[in-house]
PDB file of C-alpha atoms in Angstrom:
ATOM      1  CA  UNK J1364      10.347 112.740  -2.515  1.00  0.00           C
ATOM      2  CA  UNK J1365       9.443 110.628  -5.675  1.00  0.00           C
ATOM      3  CA  UNK J1366       7.553 113.144  -7.382  1.00  0.00           C
ATOM      4  CA  UNK J1367       7.841 117.023  -7.773  1.00  0.00           C
ATOM      5  CA  UNK J1368       4.394 117.704  -5.927  1.00  0.00           C
ATOM      6  CA  UNK J1369       6.096 116.249  -2.710  1.00  0.00           C
ATOM      7  CA  UNK J1370       8.343 119.356  -2.196  1.00  0.00           C
ATOM      8  CA  UNK J1371       5.311 121.576  -2.303  1.00  0.00           C
ATOM      9  CA  UNK J1372       3.585 119.458   0.493  1.00  0.00           C
ATOM     10  CA  UNK J1373       6.818 119.301   2.606  1.00  0.00           C
ATOM     11  CA  UNK J1374       7.103 123.070   2.212  1.00  0.00           C
ATOM     12  CA  UNK J1375       3.407 123.297   3.234  1.00  0.00           C
ATOM     13  CA  UNK J1376       3.739 121.017   6.194  1.00  0.00           C
ATOM     14  CA  UNK J1377       6.794 122.983   7.636  1.00  0.00           C
ATOM     15  CA  UNK J1378       4.710 126.331   7.229  1.00  0.00           C
ATOM     16  CA  UNK J1379       1.899 124.652   9.327  1.00  0.00           C
ATOM     17  CA  UNK J1380       4.560 123.786  12.094  1.00  0.00           C
ATOM     18  CA  UNK J1381       5.898 127.462  11.679  1.00  0.00           C
ATOM     19  CA  UNK J1382       2.551 129.005  11.975  1.00  0.00           C
ATOM     20  CA  UNK J1383       1.540 126.878  15.065  1.00  0.00           C
ATOM     21  CA  UNK J1384       4.869 128.201  16.829  1.00  0.00           C
ATOM     22  CA  UNK J1385       4.067 131.846  16.212  1.00  0.00           C
ATOM     23  CA  UNK J1386       6.720 132.165  13.658  1.00  0.00           C
ATOM     24  CA  UNK J1387       6.994 135.466  11.569  1.00  0.00           C
ATOM     25  CA  UNK J1388       7.419 135.995   8.131  1.00  0.00           C
ATOM     26  CA  UNK J1389      11.133 136.250   7.955  1.00  0.00           C
ATOM     27  CA  UNK J1390      11.637 132.988  10.138  1.00  0.00           C
ATOM     28  CA  UNK J1391       8.884 131.328   7.913  1.00  0.00           C
ATOM     29  CA  UNK J1392      10.579 132.119   4.615  1.00  0.00           C
ATOM     30  CA  UNK J1393      13.558 130.689   5.775  1.00  0.00           C
ATOM     31  CA  UNK J1394      12.164 127.880   6.617  1.00  0.00           C
ATOM     32  CA  UNK J1395      10.460 127.218   3.479  1.00  0.00           C
ATOM     33  CA  UNK J1396      13.714 127.807   1.365  1.00  0.00           C
ATOM     34  CA  UNK J1397      15.612 125.330   3.355  1.00  0.00           C
ATOM     35  CA  UNK J1398      12.892 122.761   2.478  1.00  0.00           C
ATOM     36  CA  UNK J1399      12.782 123.611  -0.961  1.00  0.00           C
ATOM     37  CA  UNK J1400      16.358 123.280  -1.266  1.00  0.00           C
ATOM     38  CA  UNK J1401      16.617 119.658   0.170  1.00  0.00           C
ATOM     39  CA  UNK J1402      13.401 118.508  -1.038  1.00  0.00           C
ATOM     40  CA  UNK J1403      14.367 119.480  -4.666  1.00  0.00           C
ATOM     41  CA  UNK J1404      18.091 118.110  -4.498  1.00  0.00           C
ATOM     42  CA  UNK J1405      16.137 114.591  -3.253  1.00  0.00           C
ATOM     43  CA  UNK J1406      13.690 114.770  -6.270  1.00  0.00           C
ATOM     44  CA  UNK J1407      16.130 115.751  -8.862  1.00  0.00           C
ATOM     45  CA  UNK J1408      19.273 113.916  -8.115  1.00  0.00           C
ATOM     46  CA  UNK J1409      18.945 111.082  -5.573  1.00  0.00           C
ATOM     47  CA  UNK J1410      17.473 107.697  -5.383  1.00  0.00           C
ATOM     48  CA  UNK J1411      14.855 106.966  -3.047  1.00  0.00           C
ATOM     49  CA  UNK J1412      14.909 110.079  -1.224  1.00  0.00           C
ATOM     50  CA  UNK J1413      13.256 111.061   2.131  1.00  0.00           C
ATOM     51  CA  UNK J1414      12.735 114.130   4.042  1.00  0.00           C
ATOM     52  CA  UNK J1415      11.611 113.922   7.697  1.00  0.00           C
ATOM     53  CA  UNK J1416      10.190 117.280   9.369  1.00  0.00           C
ATOM     54  CA  UNK J1417       9.855 117.524  13.162  1.00  0.00           C
ATOM     55  CA  UNK J1418       8.834 120.522  15.082  1.00  0.00           C
ATOM     56  CA  UNK J1419      10.039 121.160  18.586  1.00  0.00           C
ATOM     57  CA  UNK J1420       7.739 124.082  19.838  1.00  0.00           C
ATOM     58  CA  UNK J1421       9.773 124.137  23.427  1.00  0.00           C
ATOM     59  CA  UNK J1422      12.604 125.285  21.421  1.00  0.00           C
ATOM     60  CA  UNK J1423      10.850 127.082  18.513  1.00  0.00           C
ATOM     61  CA  UNK J1424      12.607 124.827  16.128  1.00  0.00           C
ATOM     62  CA  UNK J1425      11.971 122.549  13.197  1.00  0.00           C
ATOM     63  CA  UNK J1426      14.356 119.792  12.367  1.00  0.00           C
ATOM     64  CA  UNK J1427      14.903 118.521   8.852  1.00  0.00           C
ATOM     65  CA  UNK J1428      16.682 115.182   8.130  1.00  0.00           C
ATOM     66  CA  UNK J1429      17.201 114.528   4.458  1.00  0.00           C
ATOM     67  CA  UNK J1430      18.149 111.076   3.626  1.00  0.00           C
ATOM     68  CA  UNK J1431      19.033 109.140   0.309  1.00  0.00           C
ATOM     69  CA  UNK J1432      20.292 105.875  -1.367  1.00  0.00           C
ATOM     70  CA  UNK J1433      22.680 107.340  -3.635  1.00  0.00           C
ATOM     71  CA  UNK J1434      24.456 108.346  -5.854  1.00  0.00           C
ATOM     72  CA  UNK J1435      26.429 110.298  -3.287  1.00  0.00           C
ATOM     73  CA  UNK J1436      28.313 113.732  -3.184  1.00  0.00           C
ATOM     74  CA  UNK J1437      31.678 113.502  -4.459  1.00  0.00           C
ATOM     75  CA  UNK J1438      33.062 116.565  -3.662  1.00  0.00           C
ATOM     76  CA  UNK J1439      31.158 118.065  -0.611  1.00  0.00           C
ATOM     77  CA  UNK J1440      33.514 121.429  -0.189  1.00  0.00           C
ATOM     78  CA  UNK J1441      32.376 122.094  -4.014  1.00  0.00           C
ATOM     79  CA  UNK J1442      28.637 121.078  -3.374  1.00  0.00           C
ATOM     80  CA  UNK J1443      28.614 123.456  -0.401  1.00  0.00           C
ATOM     81  CA  UNK J1444      29.993 126.795  -2.698  1.00  0.00           C
ATOM     82  CA  UNK J1445      27.632 129.488  -3.794  1.00  0.00           C
ATOM     83  CA  UNK J1446      26.704 128.899  -7.245  1.00  0.00           C
ATOM     84  CA  UNK J1447      26.587 125.551  -7.153  1.00  0.00           C
ATOM     85  CA  UNK J1448      23.165 124.953  -7.285  1.00  0.00           C
ATOM     86  CA  UNK J1449      20.738 122.198  -7.485  1.00  0.00           C
ATOM     87  CA  UNK J1450      18.830 123.670 -10.181  1.00  0.00           C
ATOM     88  CA  UNK J1451      16.411 126.563 -11.018  1.00  0.00           C
ATOM     89  CA  UNK J1452      15.242 126.480  -7.163  1.00  0.00           C
ATOM     90  CA  UNK J1453      15.109 130.097  -5.129  1.00  0.00           C
ATOM     91  CA  UNK J1454      18.602 129.823  -3.283  1.00  0.00           C
ATOM     92  CA  UNK J1455      22.008 128.454  -4.375  1.00  0.00           C
ATOM     93  CA  UNK J1456      21.921 124.705  -3.422  1.00  0.00           C
ATOM     94  CA  UNK J1457      23.494 123.353  -0.426  1.00  0.00           C
ATOM     95  CA  UNK J1458      25.360 126.532   0.390  1.00  0.00           C
ATOM     96  CA  UNK J1459      21.988 128.182   0.794  1.00  0.00           C
ATOM     97  CA  UNK J1460      20.714 125.571   3.401  1.00  0.00           C
ATOM     98  CA  UNK J1461      23.963 126.058   5.415  1.00  0.00           C
ATOM     99  CA  UNK J1462      23.502 130.054   5.690  1.00  0.00           C
ATOM    100  CA  UNK J1463      20.001 129.915   6.277  1.00  0.00           C
ATOM    101  CA  UNK J1464      19.716 127.023   8.751  1.00  0.00           C
ATOM    102  CA  UNK J1465      20.967 127.853  12.381  1.00  0.00           C
ATOM    103  CA  UNK J1466      22.410 124.492  12.212  1.00  0.00           C
ATOM    104  CA  UNK J1467      23.611 122.215   9.249  1.00  0.00           C
ATOM    105  CA  UNK J1468      25.697 118.971   8.949  1.00  0.00           C
ATOM    106  CA  UNK J1469      26.185 116.763   6.059  1.00  0.00           C
ATOM    107  CA  UNK J1470      27.733 113.364   5.571  1.00  0.00           C
ATOM    108  CA  UNK J1471      27.801 111.391   1.972  1.00  0.00           C
ATOM    109  CA  UNK J1472      29.908 108.525   0.350  1.00  0.00           C
ATOM    110  CA  UNK J1473      29.905 107.331  -3.331  1.00  0.00           C
ATOM    111  CA  UNK J1474      27.854 105.118  -4.224  1.00  0.00           C
ATOM    112  CA  UNK J1475      25.977 104.818  -0.690  1.00  0.00           C
ATOM    113  CA  UNK J1476      24.065 108.519  -0.763  1.00  0.00           C
ATOM    114  CA  UNK J1477      23.844 111.231   1.221  1.00  0.00           C
ATOM    115  CA  UNK J1478      22.450 112.090   4.802  1.00  0.00           C
ATOM    116  CA  UNK J1479      22.069 115.850   6.342  1.00  0.00           C
ATOM    117  CA  UNK J1480      20.525 117.367   9.425  1.00  0.00           C
ATOM    118  CA  UNK J1481      19.071 120.889   9.326  1.00  0.00           C
ATOM    119  CA  UNK J1482      17.591 123.148  12.030  1.00  0.00           C
ATOM    120  CA  UNK J1483      15.879 126.059  11.510  1.00  0.00           C
ATOM    121  CA  UNK J1484      14.842 128.353  14.820  1.00  0.00           C
ATOM    122  CA  UNK J1485      12.784 131.469  15.374  1.00  0.00           C
ATOM    123  CA  UNK J1486      14.863 134.453  15.392  1.00  0.00           C
ATOM    124  CA  UNK J1487      15.539 135.390  19.312  1.00  0.00           C
ATOM    125  CA  UNK J1488      13.326 132.816  20.396  1.00  0.00           C
ATOM    126  CA  UNK J1489      13.401 132.003  24.305  1.00  0.00           C
ATOM    127  CA  UNK J1490      14.305 128.229  23.451  1.00  0.00           C
ATOM    128  CA  UNK J1491      17.171 129.168  21.246  1.00  0.00           C
ATOM    129  CA  UNK J1492      19.198 130.989  23.918  1.00  0.00           C
ATOM    130  CA  UNK J1493      22.528 129.501  24.346  1.00  0.00           C
ATOM    131  CA  UNK J1494      24.946 129.653  27.519  1.00  0.00           C
ATOM    132  CA  UNK J1495      22.519 128.227  29.849  1.00  0.00           C
ATOM    133  CA  UNK J1496      23.947 126.703  33.376  1.00  0.00           C
ATOM    134  CA  UNK J1497      21.661 124.075  32.973  1.00  0.00           C
ATOM    135  CA  UNK J1498      22.380 122.959  29.375  1.00  0.00           C
ATOM    136  CA  UNK J1499      22.623 119.468  29.362  1.00  0.00           C
ATOM    137  CA  UNK J1500      26.539 117.591  29.020  1.00  0.00           C
ATOM    138  CA  UNK J1501      25.206 115.577  26.372  1.00  0.00           C
ATOM    139  CA  UNK J1502      24.176 115.884  22.850  1.00  0.00           C
ATOM    140  CA  UNK J1503      21.150 113.936  21.973  1.00  0.00           C
ATOM    141  CA  UNK J1504      20.070 112.985  18.391  1.00  0.00           C
ATOM    142  CA  UNK J1505      16.991 110.517  17.498  1.00  0.00           C
ATOM    143  CA  UNK J1506      14.848 109.234  14.897  1.00  0.00           C
ATOM    144  CA  UNK J1507      11.681 107.914  15.755  1.00  0.00           C
ATOM    145  CA  UNK J1508       9.452 106.283  12.812  1.00  0.00           C
ATOM    146  CA  UNK J1509       6.337 104.310  12.440  1.00  0.00           C
ATOM    147  CA  UNK J1510       6.170 100.931  10.431  1.00  0.00           C
ATOM    148  CA  UNK J1511       5.347 101.276   6.645  1.00  0.00           C
ATOM    149  CA  UNK J1512       1.746 102.128   6.462  1.00  0.00           C
ATOM    150  CA  UNK J1513       0.991 103.281  10.109  1.00  0.00           C
ATOM    151  CA  UNK J1514       0.302 106.605  11.112  1.00  0.00           C
ATOM    152  CA  UNK J1515       1.502 106.269  14.588  1.00  0.00           C
ATOM    153  CA  UNK J1516       4.847 105.122  15.806  1.00  0.00           C
ATOM    154  CA  UNK J1517       4.616 101.848  18.350  1.00  0.00           C
ATOM    155  CA  UNK J1518       8.080 103.154  19.787  1.00  0.00           C
ATOM    156  CA  UNK J1519       8.856 105.887  22.410  1.00  0.00           C
ATOM    157  CA  UNK J1520      11.470 107.285  24.125  1.00  0.00           C
ATOM    158  CA  UNK J1521      12.077 110.131  26.626  1.00  0.00           C
ATOM    159  CA  UNK J1522      14.965 111.691  28.329  1.00  0.00           C
ATOM    160  CA  UNK J1523      15.846 113.557  31.639  1.00  0.00           C
ATOM    161  CA  UNK J1524      18.794 115.611  32.528  1.00  0.00           C
ATOM    162  CA  UNK J1525      20.129 116.570  36.075  1.00  0.00           C
ATOM    163  CA  UNK J1526      23.389 117.286  38.027  1.00  0.00           C
ATOM    164  CA  UNK J1527      25.470 116.122  35.197  1.00  0.00           C
ATOM    165  CA  UNK J1528      23.361 112.758  34.402  1.00  0.00           C
ATOM    166  CA  UNK J1529      21.204 112.049  31.339  1.00  0.00           C
ATOM    167  CA  UNK J1530      18.534 109.125  31.499  1.00  0.00           C
ATOM    168  CA  UNK J1531      16.753 107.752  28.929  1.00  0.00           C
ATOM    169  CA  UNK J1532      13.786 105.505  28.712  1.00  0.00           C
ATOM    170  CA  UNK J1533      13.301 103.835  25.121  1.00  0.00           C
ATOM    171  CA  UNK J1534       9.897 101.289  25.127  1.00  0.00           C
ATOM    172  CA  UNK J1535       8.934  99.151  21.876  1.00  0.00           C
ATOM    173  CA  UNK J1536       5.215  98.215  22.257  1.00  0.00           C
ATOM    174  CA  UNK J1537       4.658  94.846  21.001  1.00  0.00           C
ATOM    175  CA  UNK J1538       3.592  94.394  17.282  1.00  0.00           C
ATOM    176  CA  UNK J1539       2.984  98.273  15.866  1.00  0.00           C
ATOM    177  CA  UNK J1540       0.170 100.675  15.253  1.00  0.00           C
ATOM    178  CA  UNK J1541      -2.355 102.107  17.978  1.00  0.00           C
ATOM    179  CA  UNK J1542      -2.307  99.365  20.730  1.00  0.00           C
ATOM    180  CA  UNK J1543       1.697  99.369  20.485  1.00  0.00           C
ATOM    181  CA  UNK J1544       1.649 103.246  20.894  1.00  0.00           C
ATOM    182  CA  UNK J1545      -0.483 102.892  23.945  1.00  0.00           C
ATOM    183  CA  UNK J1546       2.038 100.581  25.754  1.00  0.00           C
ATOM    184  CA  UNK J1547       5.297 102.906  24.677  1.00  0.00           C
ATOM    185  CA  UNK J1548       3.178 105.979  25.669  1.00  0.00           C
ATOM    186  CA  UNK J1549       2.250 104.589  29.140  1.00  0.00           C
ATOM    187  CA  UNK J1550       6.025 103.487  29.295  1.00  0.00           C
ATOM    188  CA  UNK J1551       7.118 107.157  28.891  1.00  0.00           C
ATOM    189  CA  UNK J1552       4.472 108.480  30.962  1.00  0.00           C
ATOM    190  CA  UNK J1553       5.543 106.231  33.965  1.00  0.00           C
ATOM    191  CA  UNK J1554       9.301 106.948  33.504  1.00  0.00           C
ATOM    192  CA  UNK J1555       8.331 110.793  33.624  1.00  0.00           C
ATOM    193  CA  UNK J1556       6.634 110.294  36.950  1.00  0.00           C
ATOM    194  CA  UNK J1557      10.437 110.108  38.610  1.00  0.00           C
ATOM    195  CA  UNK J1558      12.937 109.973  35.760  1.00  0.00           C
ATOM    196  CA  UNK J1559      15.708 110.349  38.462  1.00  0.00           C
ATOM    197  CA  UNK J1560      15.155 107.090  40.431  1.00  0.00           C
ATOM    198  CA  UNK J1561      17.126 104.186  40.432  1.00  0.00           C
ATOM    199  CA  UNK J1562      17.222 102.593  37.106  1.00  0.00           C
ATOM    200  CA  UNK J1563      15.953  99.194  38.787  1.00  0.00           C
ATOM    201  CA  UNK J1564      12.745 101.210  40.186  1.00  0.00           C
ATOM    202  CA  UNK J1565      12.244 102.829  37.190  1.00  0.00           C
ATOM    203  CA  UNK J1566      12.032  99.582  35.423  1.00  0.00           C
ATOM    204  CA  UNK J1567       9.689  98.098  38.148  1.00  0.00           C
ATOM    205  CA  UNK J1568       7.723 101.279  37.883  1.00  0.00           C
ATOM    206  CA  UNK J1569       7.015 100.743  34.125  1.00  0.00           C
ATOM    207  CA  UNK J1570       6.273  97.288  34.186  1.00  0.00           C
ATOM    208  CA  UNK J1571       3.517  98.014  36.579  1.00  0.00           C
ATOM    209  CA  UNK J1572       1.894 100.853  34.388  1.00  0.00           C
ATOM    210  CA  UNK J1573       2.015  98.628  31.372  1.00  0.00           C
ATOM    211  CA  UNK J1574       0.119  95.686  32.946  1.00  0.00           C
ATOM    212  CA  UNK J1575      -2.852  97.147  31.603  1.00  0.00           C
ATOM    213  CA  UNK J1576      -1.354  97.185  27.951  1.00  0.00           C
ATOM    214  CA  UNK J1577      -0.056  94.668  25.499  1.00  0.00           C
ATOM    215  CA  UNK J1578       3.478  95.129  27.120  1.00  0.00           C
ATOM    216  CA  UNK J1579       6.598  96.480  25.642  1.00  0.00           C
ATOM    217  CA  UNK J1580      10.361  95.903  25.535  1.00  0.00           C
ATOM    218  CA  UNK J1581      12.313  98.561  27.646  1.00  0.00           C
ATOM    219  CA  UNK J1582      15.342  99.896  28.635  1.00  0.00           C
ATOM    220  CA  UNK J1583      16.548 102.495  30.990  1.00  0.00           C
ATOM    221  CA  UNK J1584      20.021 103.896  30.724  1.00  0.00           C
ATOM    222  CA  UNK J1585      21.613 106.443  32.638  1.00  0.00           C
ATOM    223  CA  UNK J1586      24.884 108.646  31.514  1.00  0.00           C
ATOM    224  CA  UNK J1587      26.878 110.412  33.923  1.00  0.00           C
ATOM    225  CA  UNK J1588      29.050 112.551  31.771  1.00  0.00           C
ATOM    226  CA  UNK J1589      31.197 113.894  34.556  1.00  0.00           C
ATOM    227  CA  UNK J1590      31.883 110.324  36.114  1.00  0.00           C
ATOM    228  CA  UNK J1591      32.396 108.815  32.776  1.00  0.00           C
ATOM    229  CA  UNK J1592      29.833 106.075  33.127  1.00  0.00           C
ATOM    230  CA  UNK J1593      27.086 104.016  31.305  1.00  0.00           C
ATOM    231  CA  UNK J1594      24.440 102.385  33.643  1.00  0.00           C
ATOM    232  CA  UNK J1595      21.207 100.606  32.182  1.00  0.00           C
ATOM    233  CA  UNK J1596      18.662  98.103  33.034  1.00  0.00           C
ATOM    234  CA  UNK J1597      15.657  96.663  31.254  1.00  0.00           C
ATOM    235  CA  UNK J1598      13.951  93.707  29.473  1.00  0.00           C
ATOM    236  CA  UNK J1599      13.448  92.696  26.144  1.00  0.00           C
ATOM    237  CA  UNK J1600      15.166  93.637  22.603  1.00  0.00           C
ATOM    238  CA  UNK J1601      16.470  97.046  23.247  1.00  0.00           C
ATOM    239  CA  UNK J1602      19.694  97.025  22.191  1.00  0.00           C
ATOM    240  CA  UNK J1603      22.807  99.462  21.492  1.00  0.00           C
ATOM    241  CA  UNK J1604      26.263  99.934  21.515  1.00  0.00           C
ATOM    242  CA  UNK J1605      29.095 102.363  23.175  1.00  0.00           C
ATOM    243  CA  UNK J1606      31.805 102.790  20.958  1.00  0.00           C
ATOM    244  CA  UNK J1607      34.760 104.967  20.337  1.00  0.00           C
ATOM    245  CA  UNK J1608      37.832 104.765  17.960  1.00  0.00           C
ATOM    246  CA  UNK J1609      39.365 101.903  20.272  1.00  0.00           C
ATOM    247  CA  UNK J1610      35.985 100.763  22.244  1.00  0.00           C
ATOM    248  CA  UNK J1611      33.202  98.659  21.573  1.00  0.00           C
ATOM    249  CA  UNK J1612      30.857  97.500  24.165  1.00  0.00           C
ATOM    250  CA  UNK J1613      27.114  95.914  23.206  1.00  0.00           C
ATOM    251  CA  UNK J1614      24.160  97.215  25.538  1.00  0.00           C
ATOM    252  CA  UNK J1615      22.046  94.076  26.157  1.00  0.00           C
ATOM    253  CA  UNK J1616      19.024  93.515  28.501  1.00  0.00           C
ATOM    254  CA  UNK J1617      17.623  90.373  29.862  1.00  0.00           C
ATOM    255  CA  UNK J1618      14.639  88.484  28.395  1.00  0.00           C
ATOM    256  CA  UNK J1619      11.138  89.510  29.560  1.00  0.00           C
ATOM    257  CA  UNK J1620       8.016  91.938  28.508  1.00  0.00           C
ATOM    258  CA  UNK J1621       7.565  94.804  30.558  1.00  0.00           C
ATOM    259  CA  UNK J1622       3.914  94.941  31.383  1.00  0.00           C
ATOM    260  CA  UNK J1623       3.746  90.660  31.184  1.00  0.00           C
ATOM    261  CA  UNK J1624       6.800  89.146  32.927  1.00  0.00           C
ATOM    262  CA  UNK J1625      10.208  90.324  33.769  1.00  0.00           C
ATOM    263  CA  UNK J1626      12.856  88.923  36.103  1.00  0.00           C
ATOM    264  CA  UNK J1627      14.027  91.133  39.354  1.00  0.00           C
ATOM    265  CA  UNK J1628      15.747  94.061  37.497  1.00  0.00           C
ATOM    266  CA  UNK J1629      19.607  94.391  37.326  1.00  0.00           C
ATOM    267  CA  UNK J1630      21.809  97.282  36.510  1.00  0.00           C
ATOM    268  CA  UNK J1631      25.012  96.816  34.153  1.00  0.00           C
ATOM    269  CA  UNK J1632      27.706  99.318  34.300  1.00  0.00           C
ATOM    270  CA  UNK J1633      30.935 100.432  32.622  1.00  0.00           C
ATOM    271  CA  UNK J1634      33.083 103.331  31.782  1.00  0.00           C
ATOM    272  CA  UNK J1635      32.170 105.564  28.988  1.00  0.00           C
ATOM    273  CA  UNK J1636      35.678 106.596  27.015  1.00  0.00           C
ATOM    274  CA  UNK J1637      36.129 110.160  25.849  1.00  0.00           C
ATOM    275  CA  UNK J1638      34.782 110.785  22.545  1.00  0.00           C
ATOM    276  CA  UNK J1639      32.456 107.769  22.538  1.00  0.00           C
ATOM    277  CA  UNK J1640      28.954 107.578  20.907  1.00  0.00           C
ATOM    278  CA  UNK J1641      26.117 105.805  23.082  1.00  0.00           C
ATOM    279  CA  UNK J1642      23.481 104.128  20.674  1.00  0.00           C
ATOM    280  CA  UNK J1643      20.311 102.776  21.599  1.00  0.00           C
ATOM    281  CA  UNK J1644      17.510 101.343  19.160  1.00  0.00           C
ATOM    282  CA  UNK J1645      14.605  99.058  18.766  1.00  0.00           C
ATOM    283  CA  UNK J1646      14.407  96.030  16.826  1.00  0.00           C
ATOM    284  CA  UNK J1647      13.279  97.786  14.057  1.00  0.00           C
ATOM    285  CA  UNK J1648      16.996  98.509  13.194  1.00  0.00           C
ATOM    286  CA  UNK J1649      19.204  95.394  12.716  1.00  0.00           C
ATOM    287  CA  UNK J1650      21.256  94.148  15.587  1.00  0.00           C
ATOM    288  CA  UNK J1651      24.257  93.006  13.811  1.00  0.00           C
ATOM    289  CA  UNK J1652      25.471  96.505  12.182  1.00  0.00           C
ATOM    290  CA  UNK J1653      28.799  97.628  11.495  1.00  0.00           C
ATOM    291  CA  UNK J1654      30.758 100.331  13.327  1.00  0.00           C
ATOM    292  CA  UNK J1655      32.930 100.821  10.482  1.00  0.00           C
ATOM    293  CA  UNK J1656      30.543 103.556   8.827  1.00  0.00           C
ATOM    294  CA  UNK J1657      29.950 105.316  12.159  1.00  0.00           C
ATOM    295  CA  UNK J1658      33.391 105.681  13.230  1.00  0.00           C
ATOM    296  CA  UNK J1659      34.082 108.472  10.860  1.00  0.00           C
ATOM    297  CA  UNK J1660      30.778 110.362  12.485  1.00  0.00           C
ATOM    298  CA  UNK J1661      32.218 109.886  16.117  1.00  0.00           C
ATOM    299  CA  UNK J1662      32.614 113.887  16.421  1.00  0.00           C
ATOM    300  CA  UNK J1663      29.521 114.803  14.156  1.00  0.00           C
ATOM    301  CA  UNK J1664      25.894 115.569  14.934  1.00  0.00           C
ATOM    302  CA  UNK J1665      24.422 112.722  16.675  1.00  0.00           C
ATOM    303  CA  UNK J1666      20.934 113.175  14.315  1.00  0.00           C
ATOM    304  CA  UNK J1667      23.298 112.606  11.554  1.00  0.00           C
ATOM    305  CA  UNK J1668      24.568 109.340  13.034  1.00  0.00           C
ATOM    306  CA  UNK J1669      20.914 108.312  13.747  1.00  0.00           C
ATOM    307  CA  UNK J1670      19.664 108.809  10.128  1.00  0.00           C
ATOM    308  CA  UNK J1671      22.788 107.047   8.556  1.00  0.00           C
ATOM    309  CA  UNK J1672      21.913 103.982  10.817  1.00  0.00           C
ATOM    310  CA  UNK J1673      18.444 104.173   9.900  1.00  0.00           C
ATOM    311  CA  UNK J1674      19.246 104.395   5.965  1.00  0.00           C
ATOM    312  CA  UNK J1675      21.668 101.347   6.241  1.00  0.00           C
ATOM    313  CA  UNK J1676      19.969  99.187   8.794  1.00  0.00           C
ATOM    314  CA  UNK J1677      16.437  99.525   8.862  1.00  0.00           C
ATOM    315  CA  UNK J1678      14.426  96.563   8.590  1.00  0.00           C
ATOM    316  CA  UNK J1679      11.495  98.046   6.591  1.00  0.00           C
ATOM    317  CA  UNK J1680       8.683  96.181   8.388  1.00  0.00           C
ATOM    318  CA  UNK J1681       8.479  97.799  11.717  1.00  0.00           C
ATOM    319  CA  UNK J1682       8.740 100.664  13.894  1.00  0.00           C
ATOM    320  CA  UNK J1683      12.129 101.889  14.276  1.00  0.00           C
ATOM    321  CA  UNK J1684      13.807 104.178  16.698  1.00  0.00           C
ATOM    322  CA  UNK J1685      17.399 105.327  17.150  1.00  0.00           C
ATOM    323  CA  UNK J1686      18.676 107.488  19.869  1.00  0.00           C
ATOM    324  CA  UNK J1687      22.231 108.479  19.821  1.00  0.00           C
ATOM    325  CA  UNK J1688      24.320 110.492  22.896  1.00  0.00           C
ATOM    326  CA  UNK J1689      27.569 111.790  22.935  1.00  0.00           C
ATOM    327  CA  UNK J1690      29.479 114.313  25.287  1.00  0.00           C
ATOM    328  CA  UNK J1691      29.724 117.869  24.434  1.00  0.00           C
ATOM    329  CA  UNK J1692      33.027 119.039  23.423  1.00  0.00           C
TER     330      UNK J1692
END
């Protein structure tokens, strides 16, 4: 958001997404106001501000992630009050975003900056219904971005929930660009064929599917919320952490590259403590990140956590993917 014209560009992009999902005027108008407020805040007040926009047709939802690197908001409650506006915008600042969005969460520190997540859904859309008996026991948030100057991301991820278990596959195609994307796409497609399988068989199946590609680092991870366990298997440099206020356990897979050469897959399992986050990411994110900034966010929106990690620990030269999971309260 380095120019005022970018606010209009973001608004047009969101409007196109809403139109493709068949939204009416009222919902599209709410979305336009949220985009305008967030975009204008970034342009006028933030350093290196970015606005990420993603549509989710199955839920008839648009997710907006606002990220900046300073100066931060010293008083969030004041900033959220009506009348405390970012300027001559159609709404009334962050208070308007909170009212208009179906979901909103924000985190800020001085001088590090501000990260917020807003989701706008179509009114009475089938995907927005609550209280489903098959609703997953975990909340999942993610950010998946291509390397600088690339139009496609060489990383990919997919998830599947059944009977209280959530299984996740993350793949990082070698290099970046279209050929890396082909490898990660093949990995997630192979995972989708039988996502409930034993993790060792999943890794082997993905390995076979990638033999016609340049290959990828992969990790298959399963969280059993009821049993309170985490299990994983894989090969390459997909890494992660399981952390809570008193627990910190690394997720590290064996050496190798799926599609090229891997050893016989093995499964590692350990407990999932109460209130813990499960974080999995590609090597576009620095491996040695401190948990100090994450612990205050343990009970916050998982996408907010992913965005903070992206802002503070991206390498700025590769595809970057972060998936964060936590048990629903």
